CSV table of C-alpha atoms in Angstrom, one decimal:
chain,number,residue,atom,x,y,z
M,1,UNK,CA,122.6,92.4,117.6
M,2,UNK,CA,123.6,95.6,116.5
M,3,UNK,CA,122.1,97.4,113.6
M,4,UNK,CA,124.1,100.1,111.8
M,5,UNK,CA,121.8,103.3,109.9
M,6,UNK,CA,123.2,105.0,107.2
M,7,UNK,CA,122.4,108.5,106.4
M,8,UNK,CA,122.3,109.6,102.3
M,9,UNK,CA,120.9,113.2,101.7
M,10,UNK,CA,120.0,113.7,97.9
M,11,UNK,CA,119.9,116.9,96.2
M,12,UNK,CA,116.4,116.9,95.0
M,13,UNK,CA,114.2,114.4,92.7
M,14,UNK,CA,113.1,117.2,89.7
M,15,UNK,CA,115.2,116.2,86.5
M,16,UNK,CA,116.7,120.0,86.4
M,17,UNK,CA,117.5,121.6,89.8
M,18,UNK,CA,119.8,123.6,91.6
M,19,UNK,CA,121.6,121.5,94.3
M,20,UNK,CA,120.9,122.4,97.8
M,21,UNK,CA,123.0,122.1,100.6
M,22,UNK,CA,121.2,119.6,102.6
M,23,UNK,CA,122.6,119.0,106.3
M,24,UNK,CA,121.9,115.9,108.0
M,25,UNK,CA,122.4,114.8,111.8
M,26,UNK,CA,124.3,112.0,112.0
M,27,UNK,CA,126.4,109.9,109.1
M,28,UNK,CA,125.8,106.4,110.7
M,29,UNK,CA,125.2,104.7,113.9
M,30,UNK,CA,124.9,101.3,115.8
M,31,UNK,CA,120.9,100.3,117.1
M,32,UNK,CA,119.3,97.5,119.0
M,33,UNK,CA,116.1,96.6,119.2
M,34,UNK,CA,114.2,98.8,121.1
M,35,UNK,CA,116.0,102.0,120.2
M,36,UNK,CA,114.3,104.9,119.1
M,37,UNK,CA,116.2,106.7,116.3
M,38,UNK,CA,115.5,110.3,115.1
M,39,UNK,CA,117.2,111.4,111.9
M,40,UNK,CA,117.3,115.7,111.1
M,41,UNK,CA,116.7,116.9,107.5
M,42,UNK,CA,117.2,120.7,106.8
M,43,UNK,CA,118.0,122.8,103.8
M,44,UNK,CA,118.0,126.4,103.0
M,45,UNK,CA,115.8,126.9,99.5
M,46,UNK,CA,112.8,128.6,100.7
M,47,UNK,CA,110.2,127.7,97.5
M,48,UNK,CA,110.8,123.4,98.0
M,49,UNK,CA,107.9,122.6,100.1
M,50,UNK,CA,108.3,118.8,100.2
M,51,UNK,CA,110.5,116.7,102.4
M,52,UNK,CA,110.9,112.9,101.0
M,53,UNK,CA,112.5,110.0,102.8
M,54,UNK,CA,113.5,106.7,101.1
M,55,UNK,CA,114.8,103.4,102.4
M,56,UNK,CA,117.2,101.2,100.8
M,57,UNK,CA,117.9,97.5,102.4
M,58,UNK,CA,121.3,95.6,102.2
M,59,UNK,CA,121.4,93.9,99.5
M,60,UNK,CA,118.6,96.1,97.3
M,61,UNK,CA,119.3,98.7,94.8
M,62,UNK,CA,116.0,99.8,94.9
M,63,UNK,CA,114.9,102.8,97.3
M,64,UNK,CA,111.5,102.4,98.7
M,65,UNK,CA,109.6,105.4,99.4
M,66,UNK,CA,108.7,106.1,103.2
M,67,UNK,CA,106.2,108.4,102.9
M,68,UNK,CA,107.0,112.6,102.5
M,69,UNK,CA,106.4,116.0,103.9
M,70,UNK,CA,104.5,118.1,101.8
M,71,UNK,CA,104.4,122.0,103.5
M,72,UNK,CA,103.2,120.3,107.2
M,73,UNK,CA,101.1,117.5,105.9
M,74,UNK,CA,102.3,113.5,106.6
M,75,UNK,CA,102.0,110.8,104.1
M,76,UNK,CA,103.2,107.6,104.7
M,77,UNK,CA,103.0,104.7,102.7
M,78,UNK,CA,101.5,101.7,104.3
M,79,UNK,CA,104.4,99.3,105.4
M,80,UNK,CA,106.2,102.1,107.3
M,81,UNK,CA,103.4,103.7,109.3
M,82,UNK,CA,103.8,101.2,112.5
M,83,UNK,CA,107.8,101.7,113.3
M,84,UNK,CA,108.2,105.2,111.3
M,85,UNK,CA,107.1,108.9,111.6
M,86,UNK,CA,107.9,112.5,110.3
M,87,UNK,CA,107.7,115.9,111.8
M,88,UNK,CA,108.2,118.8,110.3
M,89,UNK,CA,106.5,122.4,109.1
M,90,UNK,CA,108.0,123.5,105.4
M,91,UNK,CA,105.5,126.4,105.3
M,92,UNK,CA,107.4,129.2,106.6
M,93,UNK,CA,109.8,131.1,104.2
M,94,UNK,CA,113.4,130.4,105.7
M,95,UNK,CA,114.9,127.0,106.3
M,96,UNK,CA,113.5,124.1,106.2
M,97,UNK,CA,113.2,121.7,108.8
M,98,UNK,CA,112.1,117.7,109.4
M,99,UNK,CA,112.5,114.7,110.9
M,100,UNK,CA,112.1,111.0,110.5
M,101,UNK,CA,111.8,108.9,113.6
M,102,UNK,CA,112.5,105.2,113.4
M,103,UNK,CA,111.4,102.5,116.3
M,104,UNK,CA,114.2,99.9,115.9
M,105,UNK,CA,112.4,97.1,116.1
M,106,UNK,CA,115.7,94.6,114.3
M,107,UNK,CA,113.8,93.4,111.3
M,108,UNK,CA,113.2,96.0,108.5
M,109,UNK,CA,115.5,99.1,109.8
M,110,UNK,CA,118.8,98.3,109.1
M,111,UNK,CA,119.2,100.6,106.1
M,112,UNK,CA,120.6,103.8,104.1
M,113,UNK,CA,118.0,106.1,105.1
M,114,UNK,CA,117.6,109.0,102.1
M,115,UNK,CA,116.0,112.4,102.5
M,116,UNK,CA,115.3,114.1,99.7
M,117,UNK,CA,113.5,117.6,98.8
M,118,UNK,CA,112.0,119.0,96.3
């Protein structure tokens, strides 16, 4: 069956901030198990050093933390680090770049998928 991924990119997460024009890769897309999906976060603001992805499920109005990019270090929370991964390097001084890759295995990835800096 397929699986549609959204794609939501948020401003940032401090209560005052500047909005940043955050570009994504894709807006949606069909999966099936199996697939490997690789979402592209970027912005421009050279001094945010940390790159945040959330999940939110159907039916959920919570967004559950994925894990984050903090200059080129990974952390993941637990539940995500089988089927998800980031790349990324937010240590040099010009736009910043990452990525979250998803293996679609058709239970817990059909989401909004939020990245986030800050």
């Amino acid at each position: 069956k397929d699986k549609r991924i959204s794609f939501i990119f948020l401003c940032c997460l401090t209560g005052v901030c500047l909005c940043v024009d955050v570009r994504q890769s894709v807006s949606d897309l069909l999966t099936k198990p199996g697939d490997n999906v690789q979402i592209f976060c970027s912005h421009d603001k050279t001094d945010y050093r940390v790159m945040l992805w959330y999940q939110r499920s159907p039916g959920d109005t919570a967004m559950k933390l994925i894990g984050y990019l903090n200059y080129q270090d990974v952390t993941m929370e637990e539940q995500y680090k089988r089927n998800f991964n980031m790349t990324g390097d937010l240590r040099v001084d010009n736009a910043k770049n990452g990525s979250l890759m998803i293996q679609i295995t058709g239970r817990d990835e059909d989401a909004v998928y939020y990245c986030a800096a800050s």
